[in-house]
Amino acid sequence: MEYIVSARKYRPLTFDSVVGQSSLTTTLKNAVSSGKLAHAYLFCGPRGVGKTTCARIFAKVINCLTPTATGDACGECESCKAFAEGRSLNIFELDAASNNGVEQIKNLMEQTHIPPQTGKYKVFIIDEVHMLSTQAFNAFLKTLEEPPAHVIFILATTEKHKILPTIISRCQIYDFERMSVQDMVNHLKYVAKNEGITYEEEALNVIAEKADGGMRDALSIFDQAASFCQGNITRQKVLEDLNMLDADNYFKIIDLALENKVSEVMLIVNNIFSHGFDGGLMINGLASHVRNVLMSSDERTTQLIETSDAQRQKYAEQAKRCNPKFLYKALKLLNQCDLSYRQSSNKRLLVELTLIQVAQITQEEDGESAGRSPKKRLKSLFNLLTLPQGTVQKSVERSVAATKPIVTEEPKKVAEVKPKKLNINSLGGSFASLKAKKDRKEVVYSLGETANENEKFTEDDAKREWLRMCNYMALDAKDVALASRMHNVLVKMPEWPKVEAVFENTMLKDDVESILPRVQNDLAKLLHNGKLTITTRLARKEEIVKKLTPQEILEKIVETNPAFARMQKQLGLKLER
């Protein structure tokens, strides 16, 4: 006997047997019962949710000679038998993916002029209609607008946005929904019972979640799992067959993260990688898990989780142990990792670093941050350290914006030293030099000290310290873009100690004015003058100077300095990009 896959064998033949689309099938049945049929329908939605199936059932019903009172086909008349045997001359089905040219559409339009031999209507089903070319759409447009009275068009597509608006406006639109996990599980139980296959309900839930709302995909996975499990479908066997990561791993990672057990989290991650799982899929899966736990923290949002009741209960139990702030921060870290994953050259390190940060969300800080250094830091990875009051610790070499200090020697008493003004030779310095010089200390002033200072400064000093202030702002990730734009601000000093910031556009001026108290305070600290004030205005036309590119600057130097031009030519110097 010929084997037929479940997706074909259990394809619905009546509206009542269609799974998960009750509102649409009821509307179509009512249209048939009342005789109020449109000349064109557009069925759109994800793959495998029943668009083409409903189109065939609808075509069969509207041509049935003796339809039932509920709006279904009788299955006994000549039209129904011809449709079931594949010899109906009234129902045409065209695959637009392989017949998307003007000639195919013209041939189809010619057939619309021939009235039906039996039945009431000629029905043309065009599947994947978005694949038609623009010329084919235009050739189809006039006939679609005013077809013969005996013609009905049913268009099906997974990508409605690719169809011309002029086509959409001439159709009745039916949006098919993704099927719920529970609807798919119920249908899989029906199929398993008919096929004599035993199963674990959790295994069917895994299949339904993997299908992502498509019944055809669910039935295909079901057949694959049934073959692998030899008639007894278990959850473990399904996970093994589909090479899916067990959700228990996510529960363990979150539980360990709540206890700050970084080492144990790293062991789980290593085990996941050793089994060949992709780090990006693991991060996506963990993000979905954290989202489900967050939804489970409120009874009103539990309905947003598409899973089994048993799994939903496990989410709810873990949600009781998790602080919502922990879940918010974990989701943010996992989302940032997902965005950076493709561009990362060391993907495993990125995943591990993200999970270390997740595992340290609830860990207490190793020490208070000083000055304007960034707050976002990694804490000590495997030990929680508490520092005695009035002590400091010797730190390992670190970048300005990265790690927390780690205690490596006995605490020492530290005398209170007044911070000194930094000396940067080049105008403003560079962000790279700030990160590279590890012995350079960040400028730290208290408001009280600044207010009592009245040190003289020149306009050049103000320009230099403005650029240095921008470099410090760039150390904070959220201020990088604004700091970069602030480098282009023209700084003037019309009257000491008043500093004037001149902007080329209103947008930058508004952005800086929103944080002007902070900018004025920081610049006052750097210039050691508590009486400093900053005013803002837009640049006059003559003040706007074109910004030169590095290549243009080099060309200008060569043009005005013949000695430099000769040296460049003799040494073959080129500008690095």
XYZ file of C-alpha atoms in Angstrom:
577
model
C 0.000 0.000 0.000
C 1.325 3.448 -0.952
C 2.482 5.542 2.016
C 0.971 9.048 2.231
C 2.495 11.646 4.534
C 0.227 12.942 7.293
C 0.161 16.492 5.875
C -1.626 15.107 2.764
C -3.507 12.235 4.356
C -5.144 14.423 6.994
C -5.662 17.484 4.835
C -9.105 18.942 5.713
C -11.940 18.275 3.240
C -14.619 20.356 4.975
C -14.701 23.723 6.719
C -15.406 22.044 10.063
C -12.198 20.008 9.865
C -9.984 23.085 9.343
C -7.910 23.649 12.495
C -7.496 27.047 14.157
C -9.353 29.246 11.621
C -12.924 29.069 12.934
C -13.779 32.752 12.379
C -12.704 32.671 8.723
C -14.414 29.372 7.917
C -17.638 30.604 9.563
C -17.568 33.751 7.413
C -17.056 31.726 4.220
C -19.837 29.276 5.139
C -22.229 32.152 5.811
C -21.348 33.744 2.462
C -22.204 30.464 0.676
C -25.460 29.995 2.641
C -26.624 33.548 1.910
C -25.461 33.478 -1.716
C -23.455 36.694 -1.215
C -20.253 35.771 -3.006
C -17.576 38.273 -4.024
C -15.816 37.996 -7.368
C -12.306 37.973 -5.810
C -10.839 36.796 -2.509
C -7.328 37.212 -1.098
C -6.195 34.619 1.465
C -2.987 35.705 3.201
C -1.012 34.500 6.210
C 2.033 32.433 7.276
C 2.941 29.156 5.629
C 1.081 25.981 6.515
C -1.989 27.568 8.144
C -4.598 26.406 5.589
C -4.836 29.114 2.898
C -4.777 26.827 -0.155
C -6.787 24.165 1.681
C -9.573 26.636 2.477
C -9.476 27.907 -1.118
C -10.071 24.368 -2.418
C -12.850 23.675 0.093
C -14.492 27.002 -0.775
C -14.258 26.274 -4.519
C -15.796 22.845 -3.951
C -18.661 24.223 -1.830
C -19.720 27.047 -4.178
C -19.980 24.532 -7.046
C -21.839 21.895 -5.011
C -25.272 21.200 -6.499
C -26.842 20.319 -3.121
C -24.923 22.080 -0.312
C -25.831 21.291 3.301
C -27.703 23.690 5.548
C -24.453 24.420 7.441
C -22.690 25.655 4.281
C -20.571 22.555 3.530
C -20.443 20.509 0.320
C -22.571 17.368 0.158
C -19.793 15.208 -1.293
C -22.297 13.174 -3.305
C -23.226 15.299 -6.329
C -21.443 15.102 -9.663
C -19.506 18.324 -9.057
C -18.200 17.109 -5.665
C -17.204 13.710 -7.091
C -15.407 15.341 -10.026
C -13.480 17.572 -7.618
C -12.546 14.639 -5.355
C -11.306 12.609 -8.337
C -9.329 15.541 -9.775
C -11.319 15.810 -13.030
C -13.330 18.965 -12.371
C -13.385 21.372 -15.312
C -14.702 24.234 -13.212
C -11.816 24.614 -10.777
C -8.403 25.726 -12.022
C -5.328 26.013 -9.824
C -2.281 27.984 -10.944
C 1.102 28.104 -9.191
C 2.272 31.685 -9.707
C 5.778 30.808 -8.515
C 6.453 28.883 -11.744
C 3.866 30.601 -14.003
C 4.494 34.260 -13.314
C 4.729 35.675 -16.833
C 2.304 37.710 -18.931
C 1.600 34.833 -21.342
C 0.430 32.458 -18.602
C -1.943 35.088 -17.210
C -3.310 35.878 -20.683
C -4.027 32.177 -21.283
C -5.801 32.044 -17.930
C -7.879 35.121 -18.783
C -9.015 33.539 -22.050
C -10.512 30.628 -20.119
C -12.683 32.998 -18.068
C -14.923 33.601 -21.105
C -16.012 29.918 -21.254
C -19.029 29.270 -18.975
C -18.997 26.227 -16.622
C -20.265 22.932 -18.024
C -21.552 21.696 -14.651
C -21.985 23.643 -11.441
C -22.447 27.378 -11.038
C -19.008 28.988 -11.181
C -15.579 28.741 -12.675
C -13.122 29.164 -9.815
C -9.495 30.191 -10.434
C -7.125 29.568 -7.498
C -3.777 31.383 -7.905
C -1.290 30.252 -5.264
C 1.731 32.381 -4.241
C 0.210 35.257 -6.208
C 2.892 37.685 -4.982
C 5.340 35.957 -7.355
C 3.598 37.379 -10.435
C 5.612 39.972 -12.321
C 4.436 43.576 -12.473
C 3.480 43.113 -16.131
C 1.464 39.998 -15.262
C -0.338 41.890 -12.488
C -1.226 44.669 -14.920
C -2.522 42.144 -17.467
C -4.637 40.561 -14.728
C -5.943 43.841 -13.318
C -8.811 44.594 -15.736
C -10.254 41.086 -15.645
C -10.016 41.030 -11.845
C -11.940 44.296 -11.618
C -14.825 43.250 -13.907
C -14.808 39.457 -14.392
C -17.688 37.564 -16.004
C -20.567 36.740 -13.634
C -19.645 33.033 -13.569
C -15.990 33.614 -12.519
C -14.542 33.773 -8.972
C -10.853 34.363 -8.235
C -9.186 33.113 -5.033
C -5.651 34.430 -4.540
C -3.356 32.977 -1.867
C -0.084 34.474 -0.626
C 2.352 34.470 2.285
C 3.597 38.001 1.489
C 0.689 40.402 1.077
C 2.982 43.457 1.098
C 4.418 42.426 -2.286
C 1.037 42.579 -4.048
C 0.108 45.764 -5.889
C -2.349 47.971 -3.954
C -4.589 48.073 -7.027
C -4.987 44.281 -6.794
C -5.595 44.282 -3.037
C -8.295 46.960 -3.310
C -10.342 44.711 -5.631
C -10.400 41.699 -3.296
C -12.059 40.631 -0.063
C -9.113 40.039 2.280
C -8.956 37.136 4.742
C -5.964 37.137 7.113
C -5.177 33.650 8.383
C -3.740 33.377 11.897
C -0.820 31.355 13.167
C -2.182 28.285 14.920
C -1.880 28.059 18.678
C 0.245 25.356 20.287
C -2.801 23.818 21.941
C -4.744 23.565 18.650
C -1.817 21.808 16.996
C -1.317 19.443 19.942
C -5.001 18.457 19.835
C -4.793 17.724 16.110
C -1.570 15.728 16.547
C -3.309 13.634 19.220
C -6.084 12.890 16.713
C -3.551 11.867 14.053
C -1.564 9.736 16.534
C -4.703 7.936 17.650
C -5.706 7.150 14.053
C -2.198 5.919 13.228
C -1.875 3.806 16.403
C 1.127 5.787 17.680
C 1.765 6.223 21.409
C 3.134 9.531 22.633
C 4.065 11.745 25.567
C 2.083 14.979 25.610
C 5.266 16.957 26.298
C 6.723 15.495 23.091
C 3.762 16.779 21.075
C 4.217 20.191 22.718
C 7.857 20.275 21.590
C 6.730 19.433 18.020
C 4.044 22.137 18.087
C 6.475 24.791 19.373
C 9.026 23.807 16.726
C 6.369 24.171 13.980
C 5.946 27.856 14.886
C 2.236 28.109 14.112
C 2.150 26.015 10.916
C 0.101 22.802 10.940
C 1.794 21.434 7.814
C 5.198 21.801 9.497
C 3.841 20.153 12.653
C 2.589 17.113 10.723
C 5.887 16.811 8.828
C 7.849 16.896 12.097
C 5.377 14.415 13.600
C 6.047 11.934 10.766
C 9.803 12.352 11.198
C 9.591 11.824 14.964
C 7.317 8.785 14.561
C 9.877 7.161 12.260
C 12.765 7.920 14.612
C 10.896 6.769 17.735
C 9.417 3.681 16.009
C 5.851 4.399 17.041
C 6.480 5.620 20.601
C 7.088 9.378 20.588
C 8.899 10.599 23.730
C 10.101 14.084 24.594
C 13.749 13.061 24.874
C 13.678 11.253 21.526
C 12.059 14.239 19.813
C 14.721 16.607 21.186
C 17.422 14.218 20.001
C 15.884 13.743 16.552
C 15.327 17.470 15.943
C 18.677 18.406 17.538
C 16.885 20.880 19.798
C 18.305 22.304 23.011
C 16.392 21.064 26.046
C 14.573 23.919 27.794
C 15.789 22.530 31.135
C 19.186 24.070 30.301
C 17.592 27.523 30.304
C 15.923 26.912 33.673
C 19.282 25.820 35.132
C 21.163 28.834 33.716
C 18.675 31.308 35.213
C 18.652 29.519 38.592
C 22.466 29.569 38.722
C 22.563 33.210 37.564
C 20.321 34.175 40.473
C 22.929 32.640 42.812
C 25.851 34.297 40.934
C 27.396 30.885 40.193
C 29.405 31.910 37.141
C 31.554 28.773 37.077
C 28.537 26.456 36.902
C 26.966 28.574 34.144
C 30.184 28.327 32.133
C 30.156 24.527 32.500
C 26.613 24.355 31.123
C 27.593 26.626 28.222
C 30.606 24.435 27.462
C 28.402 21.342 27.471
C 25.975 23.034 25.057
C 28.775 24.016 22.663
C 30.347 20.539 22.876
C 27.077 19.046 21.594
C 27.299 21.193 18.482
C 24.631 23.789 19.270
C 24.995 27.270 17.776
C 25.652 30.068 20.263
C 23.246 32.432 18.510
C 20.379 29.938 18.756
C 21.193 29.395 22.424
C 21.087 33.156 23.122
C 17.772 33.461 21.241
C 16.352 30.501 23.142
C 17.478 31.908 26.488
C 16.003 35.321 25.621
C 12.664 33.674 24.789
C 12.864 31.751 28.057
C 13.498 34.919 30.097
C 10.622 36.622 28.284
C 8.295 33.736 29.185
C 9.415 33.875 32.825
C 8.719 37.625 32.827
C 5.237 37.053 31.366
C 4.590 34.416 34.054
C 5.216 36.919 36.851
C 1.739 38.359 36.268
C -1.360 36.182 35.915
C -2.802 38.564 33.306
C 0.128 38.014 30.916
C 0.475 34.225 31.256
C -1.880 33.847 28.283
C 0.854 35.384 26.097
C 2.983 32.242 26.525
C 2.363 29.582 23.888
C 3.280 26.337 25.611
C 1.787 23.438 27.589
C 0.184 23.852 31.005
C 3.008 21.882 32.645
C 5.661 24.100 31.094
C 3.660 27.212 31.963
C 3.652 26.073 35.593
C 7.451 25.722 35.553
C 7.775 29.257 34.235
C 5.497 30.532 37.008
C 7.561 28.766 39.689
C 10.796 30.294 38.414
C 9.151 33.729 38.112
C 8.497 33.677 41.873
C 12.270 33.429 42.470
C 13.193 36.206 40.001
C 13.115 39.930 40.605
C 11.553 41.736 37.593
C 14.592 44.068 37.454
C 16.826 41.016 37.029
C 14.672 39.805 34.125
C 14.645 43.258 32.456
C 18.439 43.576 32.638
C 18.949 39.975 31.463
C 16.688 40.575 28.450
C 18.609 43.752 27.578
C 21.986 41.967 27.752
C 20.746 39.007 25.699
C 19.244 41.333 23.080
C 22.532 43.260 22.786
C 24.380 39.954 22.359
C 21.948 38.882 19.628
C 22.483 42.168 17.754
C 26.290 41.837 17.973
C 26.514 38.089 17.319
C 26.844 38.134 13.526
C 29.534 40.831 13.526
C 31.580 39.216 16.300
C 34.828 37.485 15.284
C 34.882 35.470 18.534
C 31.276 34.377 18.945
C 31.853 31.991 21.827
C 33.614 34.673 23.878
C 30.724 37.074 23.223
C 28.185 34.489 24.452
C 30.256 33.639 27.541
C 30.831 37.296 28.421
C 27.089 37.993 28.107
C 26.186 35.101 30.396
C 28.832 36.205 32.921
C 27.143 39.610 33.004
C 23.721 37.972 33.404
C 25.061 35.869 36.275
C 26.318 39.007 38.031
C 23.179 41.153 37.815
C 22.155 40.331 41.386
C 25.741 40.352 42.721
C 26.678 43.238 44.980
C 29.172 45.778 43.683
C 32.842 45.144 44.575
C 33.291 48.835 45.405
C 31.838 52.232 44.779
C 32.639 53.887 41.476
C 34.663 57.092 41.516
C 34.321 60.251 39.511
C 32.838 60.022 36.016
C 33.975 56.479 35.256
C 31.256 54.327 33.653
C 28.882 52.457 35.953
C 28.599 49.424 33.682
C 31.364 47.060 34.819
C 32.068 43.394 35.308
C 32.271 42.413 38.937
C 34.818 39.904 40.295
C 33.913 36.691 38.525
C 34.303 33.926 41.055
C 34.627 35.682 44.434
C 32.487 38.267 46.177
C 34.788 40.853 47.755
C 33.914 43.291 50.544
C 36.251 46.214 51.133
C 36.892 47.776 54.573
C 35.941 51.411 54.845
C 38.808 53.853 54.172
C 40.901 51.388 52.139
C 41.708 50.876 48.488
C 43.125 47.960 46.561
C 45.858 47.623 43.984
C 44.243 46.956 40.627
C 45.397 44.898 37.710
C 45.929 46.668 34.387
C 42.586 47.529 32.892
C 40.999 49.832 30.319
C 39.365 53.030 31.501
C 35.826 51.817 30.717
C 36.005 48.116 31.528
C 36.768 46.116 34.649
C 36.389 46.547 38.402
C 39.542 46.602 40.588
C 40.545 43.270 42.154
C 42.278 43.093 45.563
C 45.820 41.708 45.179
C 47.586 42.935 48.345
C 46.905 44.038 51.905
C 44.808 47.219 52.146
C 46.776 50.401 52.804
C 45.745 53.694 54.273
C 45.551 56.379 51.634
C 46.216 60.035 52.266
C 43.733 62.429 50.783
C 45.284 64.068 47.706
C 43.828 66.945 45.775
C 43.448 65.997 42.093
C 45.667 67.776 39.618
C 44.837 69.155 36.250
C 45.712 66.795 33.391
C 48.100 67.932 30.693
C 47.260 66.749 27.173
C 49.818 67.921 24.631
C 47.683 67.663 21.534
C 44.451 69.618 21.252
C 41.778 67.535 22.977
C 43.773 64.305 22.761
C 42.253 61.183 21.267
C 39.935 58.532 22.642
C 42.565 55.867 21.872
C 45.248 57.666 23.890
C 42.888 58.021 26.850
C 42.362 54.251 26.871
C 46.019 53.403 26.304
C 47.657 55.395 29.129
C 46.922 53.349 32.222
C 48.753 55.656 34.618
C 46.504 58.604 33.683
C 43.787 59.274 36.272
C 40.306 60.423 35.405
C 39.466 63.986 36.398
C 37.621 63.859 39.713
C 36.431 67.070 41.370
C 33.765 67.723 43.909
C 31.306 70.540 43.344
C 32.535 72.284 46.494
C 36.151 72.407 45.319
C 35.205 73.787 41.919
C 32.974 76.507 43.349
C 35.862 77.918 45.423
C 38.343 77.951 42.526
C 38.847 80.993 40.321
C 41.772 80.031 38.088
C 42.482 82.106 34.993
C 42.092 80.484 31.569
C 42.294 81.559 27.930
C 40.071 80.828 24.954
C 42.581 78.206 23.799
C 42.332 76.558 27.226
C 38.541 76.479 26.926
C 38.750 74.897 23.449
C 41.237 72.271 24.632
C 39.233 71.321 27.739
C 35.977 71.235 25.765
C 37.448 68.554 23.488
C 38.814 66.640 26.480
C 35.372 66.782 28.097
C 33.887 65.311 24.893
C 36.411 62.460 25.055
C 35.365 61.659 28.620
C 31.691 61.748 27.646
C 32.427 59.203 24.900
C 33.493 56.666 27.546
C 29.810 56.217 28.406
C 28.100 54.157 25.671
C 24.893 56.191 25.786
C 26.766 59.469 25.177
C 29.108 58.334 22.366
C 27.031 59.787 19.495
C 26.431 63.157 21.156
C 30.078 63.444 22.257
C 31.228 62.862 18.680
C 28.955 65.618 17.381
C 30.061 68.011 20.140
C 33.629 67.902 18.777
C 32.389 70.181 15.956
C 31.108 72.915 18.312
C 32.932 76.249 17.947
C 34.071 77.441 21.404
C 34.625 81.156 21.976
C 35.260 83.373 25.016
C 33.794 86.849 24.395
C 34.367 87.826 28.020
C 36.198 85.970 30.836
C 34.917 83.749 32.437
C 31.959 83.459 30.012
C 32.286 80.723 27.380
C 30.149 80.774 24.246
C 29.246 77.523 22.404
C 28.400 78.165 18.733
C 26.408 75.477 16.852
C 25.985 74.892 13.141
C 22.457 73.459 13.457
C 19.453 73.680 15.768
C 19.288 69.922 16.462
C 22.747 69.750 18.044
C 22.080 72.987 19.931
C 18.868 71.556 21.440
C 20.604 68.279 22.391
C 23.438 70.069 24.213
C 21.087 72.540 25.901
C 19.164 69.591 27.377
C 22.319 68.673 29.356
C 23.807 72.172 29.596
C 24.078 72.225 33.444
C 26.139 69.039 33.307
C 28.345 70.384 30.465
C 28.934 73.680 32.296
C 29.760 71.843 35.530
C 32.235 69.505 33.803
C 33.994 72.294 31.930
C 34.239 74.328 35.152
C 35.928 71.373 36.835
C 38.447 70.945 34.023
C 39.279 74.692 33.969
C 39.329 75.029 37.800
C 36.882 77.935 37.756
C 33.586 77.797 39.621
C 32.385 81.105 38.111
C 32.458 79.824 34.522
C 29.184 80.106 32.568
C 28.240 78.811 29.111
C 25.894 80.508 26.646
C 24.718 78.983 23.372
C 23.762 80.364 19.979
C 23.572 79.350 16.313
C 26.534 80.176 14.075
C 26.372 83.083 11.699
C 26.921 82.385 8.013
C 30.509 83.698 8.015
C 31.362 81.523 11.073
C 30.522 78.234 9.356
C 33.788 76.739 8.103
C 33.934 73.674 5.906
C 35.337 70.640 7.745
C 38.355 69.279 5.888
C 38.894 65.573 5.406
C 42.276 64.076 6.416
C 43.193 63.909 2.693
C 42.329 67.590 2.198
C 44.380 68.551 5.270
C 47.376 66.624 3.892
C 47.043 68.291 0.480
C 46.925 71.722 2.149
C 50.107 70.981 4.167
C 51.919 69.771 1.043
C 50.824 72.890 -0.847
C 52.005 75.360 1.824
C 55.150 73.504 2.978
C 57.564 72.595 0.138
C 60.009 70.907 2.550
C 57.307 68.548 3.780
C 56.275 67.865 0.158
C 59.852 66.840 -0.739
C 60.110 64.593 2.326
C 56.781 62.932 1.481
C 57.925 62.248 -2.069
C 61.373 60.895 -1.057
C 60.002 58.599 1.670
C 56.876 57.590 -0.234
C 54.607 58.602 2.658
C 50.882 57.884 2.283
C 47.859 58.729 4.403
C 46.557 55.726 6.326
C 42.835 55.078 5.927
